């Protein structure tokens, strides 16, 4: 059985164009009435990625590292949006193309395993700071570190930061308030795996 998926090219030379096309096509599009927060976050981080690309042209190691970090964040947001488009369009190739993404057929039953995070470490730091960390697993191309201020349910809106790192430190959280944390692992073929949810009261 074949499934029509929203896809995009991950070549660095294509990423900016793809982001611009997706943002333009998905904003205020009635076919996508409730896009995830990743759309607004992508619009915000795209200029930062473009600036990092320019600064990395001189091959300065620090600038290249910054560029790579921004690239990982952009790709994580693109993946979240492509997953949303795939589910929303329900195998409608025309609707998928209307989102700005490409559309490809995938035979259900991929040879890639679903990413798995069995243990999530949540470490309290300085006041208002928390670090989420997962054990590195092969086949994962990006992570999305997430938190919410409410008891998680099926309708919970998670706040997330995309990264190519398996750990991330959140800052500016409210002291003496309970938060819930998780990490989303994104695999080579776009499959997602979720860590257990861990709750902490912030210092």
PDB file of C-alpha atoms in Angstrom:
ATOM      1  CA  UNK A   1       0.000   0.000   0.000  1.00  0.00           C
ATOM      2  CA  UNK A   2       1.285   3.452  -0.915  1.00  0.00           C
ATOM      3  CA  UNK A   3       0.986   6.627   1.110  1.00  0.00           C
ATOM      4  CA  UNK A   4       1.501  10.148  -0.263  1.00  0.00           C
ATOM      5  CA  UNK A   5       3.856  12.100   1.986  1.00  0.00           C
ATOM      6  CA  UNK A   6       4.936  15.729   2.124  1.00  0.00           C
ATOM      7  CA  UNK A   7       8.665  15.793   1.443  1.00  0.00           C
ATOM      8  CA  UNK A   8      11.434  18.332   0.960  1.00  0.00           C
ATOM      9  CA  UNK A   9      15.058  18.399  -0.148  1.00  0.00           C
ATOM     10  CA  UNK A  10      17.566  18.625   2.674  1.00  0.00           C
ATOM     11  CA  UNK A  11      20.453  19.980   0.592  1.00  0.00           C
ATOM     12  CA  UNK A  12      21.739  23.180   2.147  1.00  0.00           C
ATOM     13  CA  UNK A  13      21.445  25.027  -1.162  1.00  0.00           C
ATOM     14  CA  UNK A  14      17.709  24.219  -1.313  1.00  0.00           C
ATOM     15  CA  UNK A  15      16.650  24.825   2.287  1.00  0.00           C
ATOM     16  CA  UNK A  16      16.064  28.599   2.164  1.00  0.00           C
ATOM     17  CA  UNK A  17      13.949  28.364  -0.999  1.00  0.00           C
ATOM     18  CA  UNK A  18      11.878  25.529   0.447  1.00  0.00           C
ATOM     19  CA  UNK A  19      11.297  27.421   3.704  1.00  0.00           C
ATOM     20  CA  UNK A  20      10.205  30.563   1.873  1.00  0.00           C
ATOM     21  CA  UNK A  21       7.824  28.555  -0.316  1.00  0.00           C
ATOM     22  CA  UNK A  22       6.291  26.674   2.621  1.00  0.00           C
ATOM     23  CA  UNK A  23       5.806  29.836   4.695  1.00  0.00           C
ATOM     24  CA  UNK A  24       4.209  31.684   1.767  1.00  0.00           C
ATOM     25  CA  UNK A  25       1.910  28.793   0.829  1.00  0.00           C
ATOM     26  CA  UNK A  26       0.813  27.727   4.315  1.00  0.00           C
ATOM     27  CA  UNK A  27       0.174  31.090   5.962  1.00  0.00           C
ATOM     28  CA  UNK A  28      -3.547  31.935   5.875  1.00  0.00           C
ATOM     29  CA  UNK A  29      -4.231  28.861   3.742  1.00  0.00           C
ATOM     30  CA  UNK A  30      -7.750  27.521   4.498  1.00  0.00           C
ATOM     31  CA  UNK A  31      -6.530  23.995   3.715  1.00  0.00           C
ATOM     32  CA  UNK A  32      -4.311  24.227   6.809  1.00  0.00           C
ATOM     33  CA  UNK A  33      -6.445  26.052   9.387  1.00  0.00           C
ATOM     34  CA  UNK A  34      -4.487  25.008  12.485  1.00  0.00           C
ATOM     35  CA  UNK A  35      -0.806  24.748  11.571  1.00  0.00           C
ATOM     36  CA  UNK A  36       1.600  23.873  14.389  1.00  0.00           C
ATOM     37  CA  UNK A  37       3.642  26.567  16.106  1.00  0.00           C
ATOM     38  CA  UNK A  38       6.563  25.362  13.975  1.00  0.00           C
ATOM     39  CA  UNK A  39       5.281  27.547  11.104  1.00  0.00           C
ATOM     40  CA  UNK A  40       5.661  30.771  13.086  1.00  0.00           C
ATOM     41  CA  UNK A  41       8.950  29.552  14.567  1.00  0.00           C
ATOM     42  CA  UNK A  42      10.294  28.729  11.100  1.00  0.00           C
ATOM     43  CA  UNK A  43       9.400  32.212   9.871  1.00  0.00           C
ATOM     44  CA  UNK A  44      11.257  33.676  12.853  1.00  0.00           C
ATOM     45  CA  UNK A  45      14.406  31.546  12.589  1.00  0.00           C
ATOM     46  CA  UNK A  46      14.778  31.632   8.781  1.00  0.00           C
ATOM     47  CA  UNK A  47      16.445  35.097   8.687  1.00  0.00           C
ATOM     48  CA  UNK A  48      18.838  33.912  11.407  1.00  0.00           C
ATOM     49  CA  UNK A  49      19.751  30.887   9.283  1.00  0.00           C
ATOM     50  CA  UNK A  50      20.251  33.068   6.199  1.00  0.00           C
ATOM     51  CA  UNK A  51      22.521  35.386   8.182  1.00  0.00           C
ATOM     52  CA  UNK A  52      24.462  32.397   9.528  1.00  0.00           C
ATOM     53  CA  UNK A  53      24.938  31.079   5.983  1.00  0.00           C
ATOM     54  CA  UNK A  54      26.524  34.355   4.910  1.00  0.00           C
ATOM     55  CA  UNK A  55      28.829  34.504   7.925  1.00  0.00           C
ATOM     56  CA  UNK A  56      29.914  30.879   7.420  1.00  0.00           C
ATOM     57  CA  UNK A  57      31.112  31.523   3.869  1.00  0.00           C
ATOM     58  CA  UNK A  58      34.537  32.474   5.233  1.00  0.00           C
ATOM     59  CA  UNK A  59      34.805  28.953   6.743  1.00  0.00           C
ATOM     60  CA  UNK A  60      35.449  30.295  10.232  1.00  0.00           C
ATOM     61  CA  UNK A  61      34.920  27.248  12.467  1.00  0.00           C
ATOM     62  CA  UNK A  62      32.719  29.041  14.985  1.00  0.00           C
ATOM     63  CA  UNK A  63      30.549  30.561  12.248  1.00  0.00           C
ATOM     64  CA  UNK A  64      30.215  27.184  10.526  1.00  0.00           C
ATOM     65  CA  UNK A  65      29.154  25.606  13.827  1.00  0.00           C
ATOM     66  CA  UNK A  66      26.529  28.316  14.375  1.00  0.00           C
ATOM     67  CA  UNK A  67      25.273  27.777  10.832  1.00  0.00           C
ATOM     68  CA  UNK A  68      24.992  24.026  11.398  1.00  0.00           C
ATOM     69  CA  UNK A  69      23.020  24.580  14.612  1.00  0.00           C
ATOM     70  CA  UNK A  70      20.586  26.912  12.830  1.00  0.00           C
ATOM     71  CA  UNK A  71      20.275  24.437   9.964  1.00  0.00           C
ATOM     72  CA  UNK A  72      19.317  21.647  12.373  1.00  0.00           C
ATOM     73  CA  UNK A  73      16.634  23.850  13.935  1.00  0.00           C
ATOM     74  CA  UNK A  74      15.212  24.787  10.521  1.00  0.00           C
ATOM     75  CA  UNK A  75      15.142  21.143   9.402  1.00  0.00           C
ATOM     76  CA  UNK A  76      13.380  20.107  12.610  1.00  0.00           C
ATOM     77  CA  UNK A  77      10.644  22.702  12.019  1.00  0.00           C
ATOM     78  CA  UNK A  78      10.327  21.652   8.369  1.00  0.00           C
ATOM     79  CA  UNK A  79       9.935  18.043   9.451  1.00  0.00           C
ATOM     80  CA  UNK A  80       7.220  18.944  11.952  1.00  0.00           C
ATOM     81  CA  UNK A  81       5.363  20.905   9.282  1.00  0.00           C
ATOM     82  CA  UNK A  82       5.711  18.170   6.663  1.00  0.00           C
ATOM     83  CA  UNK A  83       4.301  15.633   9.143  1.00  0.00           C
ATOM     84  CA  UNK A  84       1.338  17.943   9.785  1.00  0.00           C
ATOM     85  CA  UNK A  85       0.738  18.417   6.048  1.00  0.00           C
ATOM     86  CA  UNK A  86       0.939  14.667   5.383  1.00  0.00           C
ATOM     87  CA  UNK A  87      -1.676  13.898   8.039  1.00  0.00           C
ATOM     88  CA  UNK A  88      -3.942  16.834   7.152  1.00  0.00           C
ATOM     89  CA  UNK A  89      -3.957  16.137   3.406  1.00  0.00           C
ATOM     90  CA  UNK A  90      -4.718  12.416   3.818  1.00  0.00           C
ATOM     91  CA  UNK A  91      -3.069  11.200   0.582  1.00  0.00           C
ATOM     92  CA  UNK A  92      -4.298  14.186  -1.480  1.00  0.00           C
ATOM     93  CA  UNK A  93      -1.272  14.974  -3.660  1.00  0.00           C
ATOM     94  CA  UNK A  94      -2.700  18.281  -4.910  1.00  0.00           C
ATOM     95  CA  UNK A  95      -3.283  19.572  -1.385  1.00  0.00           C
ATOM     96  CA  UNK A  96       0.233  18.564  -0.358  1.00  0.00           C
ATOM     97  CA  UNK A  97       1.732  20.423  -3.317  1.00  0.00           C
ATOM     98  CA  UNK A  98      -0.382  23.439  -2.339  1.00  0.00           C
ATOM     99  CA  UNK A  99       1.489  23.586   0.972  1.00  0.00           C
ATOM    100  CA  UNK A 100       4.806  24.308  -0.719  1.00  0.00           C
ATOM    101  CA  UNK A 101       6.182  20.837  -0.019  1.00  0.00           C
ATOM    102  CA  UNK A 102       6.877  18.204  -2.645  1.00  0.00           C
ATOM    103  CA  UNK A 103       4.783  15.032  -2.668  1.00  0.00           C
ATOM    104  CA  UNK A 104       6.219  11.529  -2.853  1.00  0.00           C
ATOM    105  CA  UNK A 105       4.824   8.031  -2.624  1.00  0.00           C
ATOM    106  CA  UNK A 106       6.056   5.783   0.162  1.00  0.00           C
ATOM    107  CA  UNK A 107       5.386   2.094   0.489  1.00  0.00           C
ATOM    108  CA  UNK A 108       4.051   1.538   3.996  1.00  0.00           C
ATOM    109  CA  UNK A 109       6.414  -0.695   5.922  1.00  0.00           C
ATOM    110  CA  UNK A 110       9.679   1.263   5.847  1.00  0.00           C
ATOM    111  CA  UNK A 111      12.975  -0.530   6.401  1.00  0.00           C
ATOM    112  CA  UNK A 112      13.998   2.185   8.865  1.00  0.00           C
ATOM    113  CA  UNK A 113      13.071   1.512  12.491  1.00  0.00           C
ATOM    114  CA  UNK A 114      11.000   4.072  14.362  1.00  0.00           C
ATOM    115  CA  UNK A 115      13.306   6.203  16.555  1.00  0.00           C
ATOM    116  CA  UNK A 116      13.079   5.329  20.214  1.00  0.00           C
ATOM    117  CA  UNK A 117      13.993   7.276  23.359  1.00  0.00           C
ATOM    118  CA  UNK A 118      13.480   5.041  26.363  1.00  0.00           C
ATOM    119  CA  UNK A 119      14.884   7.334  29.061  1.00  0.00           C
ATOM    120  CA  UNK A 120      14.591  11.117  29.366  1.00  0.00           C
ATOM    121  CA  UNK A 121      16.846  12.936  31.816  1.00  0.00           C
ATOM    122  CA  UNK A 122      15.553  16.269  33.120  1.00  0.00           C
ATOM    123  CA  UNK A 123      18.091  18.166  35.218  1.00  0.00           C
ATOM    124  CA  UNK A 124      17.307  21.287  37.245  1.00  0.00           C
ATOM    125  CA  UNK A 125      19.942  24.005  37.004  1.00  0.00           C
ATOM    126  CA  UNK A 126      20.048  27.631  38.076  1.00  0.00           C
ATOM    127  CA  UNK A 127      16.702  29.280  38.901  1.00  0.00           C
ATOM    128  CA  UNK A 128      14.473  29.093  35.838  1.00  0.00           C
ATOM    129  CA  UNK A 129      16.756  26.653  33.998  1.00  0.00           C
ATOM    130  CA  UNK A 130      16.177  23.020  33.035  1.00  0.00           C
ATOM    131  CA  UNK A 131      18.231  20.725  30.798  1.00  0.00           C
ATOM    132  CA  UNK A 132      16.596  17.875  28.873  1.00  0.00           C
ATOM    133  CA  UNK A 133      18.847  15.058  27.707  1.00  0.00           C
ATOM    134  CA  UNK A 134      18.401  11.749  25.888  1.00  0.00           C
ATOM    135  CA  UNK A 135      20.870   9.009  25.074  1.00  0.00           C
ATOM    136  CA  UNK A 136      22.169   9.308  21.511  1.00  0.00           C
ATOM    137  CA  UNK A 137      20.671   6.747  19.145  1.00  0.00           C
ATOM    138  CA  UNK A 138      21.879   5.938  15.630  1.00  0.00           C
ATOM    139  CA  UNK A 139      19.593   6.944  12.781  1.00  0.00           C
ATOM    140  CA  UNK A 140      18.322  10.135  14.451  1.00  0.00           C
ATOM    141  CA  UNK A 141      18.926  13.281  12.392  1.00  0.00           C
ATOM    142  CA  UNK A 142      17.287  15.851  14.681  1.00  0.00           C
ATOM    143  CA  UNK A 143      15.687  16.334  18.081  1.00  0.00           C
ATOM    144  CA  UNK A 144      12.866  18.588  19.247  1.00  0.00           C
ATOM    145  CA  UNK A 145      13.096  19.420  22.965  1.00  0.00           C
ATOM    146  CA  UNK A 146       9.638  20.308  24.265  1.00  0.00           C
ATOM    147  CA  UNK A 147       7.830  21.464  27.386  1.00  0.00           C
ATOM    148  CA  UNK A 148       4.327  22.420  28.461  1.00  0.00           C
ATOM    149  CA  UNK A 149       2.910  24.125  31.545  1.00  0.00           C
ATOM    150  CA  UNK A 150      -0.213  21.964  31.680  1.00  0.00           C
ATOM    151  CA  UNK A 151      -0.852  18.304  32.384  1.00  0.00           C
ATOM    152  CA  UNK A 152      -0.332  16.696  28.948  1.00  0.00           C
ATOM    153  CA  UNK A 153      -3.336  15.441  27.016  1.00  0.00           C
ATOM    154  CA  UNK A 154      -4.096  14.698  23.373  1.00  0.00           C
ATOM    155  CA  UNK A 155      -4.778  18.414  22.744  1.00  0.00           C
ATOM    156  CA  UNK A 156      -1.739  19.783  24.577  1.00  0.00           C
ATOM    157  CA  UNK A 157       0.254  22.412  22.691  1.00  0.00           C
ATOM    158  CA  UNK A 158       3.941  21.748  23.298  1.00  0.00           C
ATOM    159  CA  UNK A 159       6.579  24.481  23.093  1.00  0.00           C
ATOM    160  CA  UNK A 160       9.619  23.114  21.293  1.00  0.00           C
ATOM    161  CA  UNK A 161      13.160  23.885  20.202  1.00  0.00           C
ATOM    162  CA  UNK A 162      14.616  21.972  17.250  1.00  0.00           C
ATOM    163  CA  UNK A 163      18.243  20.901  17.488  1.00  0.00           C
ATOM    164  CA  UNK A 164      20.819  18.442  16.207  1.00  0.00           C
ATOM    165  CA  UNK A 165      21.923  17.913  19.807  1.00  0.00           C
ATOM    166  CA  UNK A 166      20.493  15.333  22.202  1.00  0.00           C
ATOM    167  CA  UNK A 167      20.450  17.866  25.060  1.00  0.00           C
ATOM    168  CA  UNK A 168      19.089  21.385  25.461  1.00  0.00           C
ATOM    169  CA  UNK A 169      18.872  23.903  28.308  1.00  0.00           C
ATOM    170  CA  UNK A 170      15.663  25.900  28.643  1.00  0.00           C
ATOM    171  CA  UNK A 171      16.007  29.285  30.332  1.00  0.00           C
ATOM    172  CA  UNK A 172      13.529  31.798  31.708  1.00  0.00           C
ATOM    173  CA  UNK A 173      11.069  29.254  33.093  1.00  0.00           C
ATOM    174  CA  UNK A 174       8.869  30.261  36.028  1.00  0.00           C
ATOM    175  CA  UNK A 175      10.227  29.249  39.436  1.00  0.00           C
ATOM    176  CA  UNK A 176       8.038  27.109  41.730  1.00  0.00           C
ATOM    177  CA  UNK A 177       5.842  26.112  38.785  1.00  0.00           C
ATOM    178  CA  UNK A 178       5.455  22.550  37.502  1.00  0.00           C
ATOM    179  CA  UNK A 179       6.428  21.838  33.881  1.00  0.00           C
ATOM    180  CA  UNK A 180       6.245  18.687  31.762  1.00  0.00           C
ATOM    181  CA  UNK A 181       9.077  17.795  29.364  1.00  0.00           C
ATOM    182  CA  UNK A 182       9.687  15.402  26.491  1.00  0.00           C
ATOM    183  CA  UNK A 183      11.997  14.963  23.485  1.00  0.00           C
ATOM    184  CA  UNK A 184      10.909  14.088  19.957  1.00  0.00           C
ATOM    185  CA  UNK A 185      13.473  12.131  17.919  1.00  0.00           C
ATOM    186  CA  UNK A 186      13.305  12.459  14.123  1.00  0.00           C
ATOM    187  CA  UNK A 187      14.696   9.551  12.132  1.00  0.00           C
ATOM    188  CA  UNK A 188      16.392   9.318   8.746  1.00  0.00           C
ATOM    189  CA  UNK A 189      13.134   8.760   6.869  1.00  0.00           C
ATOM    190  CA  UNK A 190      11.173  11.347   8.860  1.00  0.00           C
ATOM    191  CA  UNK A 191       9.659   8.919  11.347  1.00  0.00           C
ATOM    192  CA  UNK A 192       9.228  10.234  14.879  1.00  0.00           C
ATOM    193  CA  UNK A 193       9.738   8.716  18.275  1.00  0.00           C
ATOM    194  CA  UNK A 194       8.738  10.261  21.600  1.00  0.00           C
ATOM    195  CA  UNK A 195      10.476  10.038  24.939  1.00  0.00           C
ATOM    196  CA  UNK A 196       8.573   9.433  28.164  1.00  0.00           C
ATOM    197  CA  UNK A 197       7.141  12.629  29.682  1.00  0.00           C
ATOM    198  CA  UNK A 198       8.943  13.837  32.816  1.00  0.00           C
ATOM    199  CA  UNK A 199       7.527  16.442  35.201  1.00  0.00           C
ATOM    200  CA  UNK A 200       9.583  18.825  37.353  1.00  0.00           C
ATOM    201  CA  UNK A 201       8.904  21.804  39.610  1.00  0.00           C
ATOM    202  CA  UNK A 202      11.264  24.592  38.550  1.00  0.00           C
ATOM    203  CA  UNK A 203      13.685  26.026  41.088  1.00  0.00           C
TER     204      UNK A 203
END
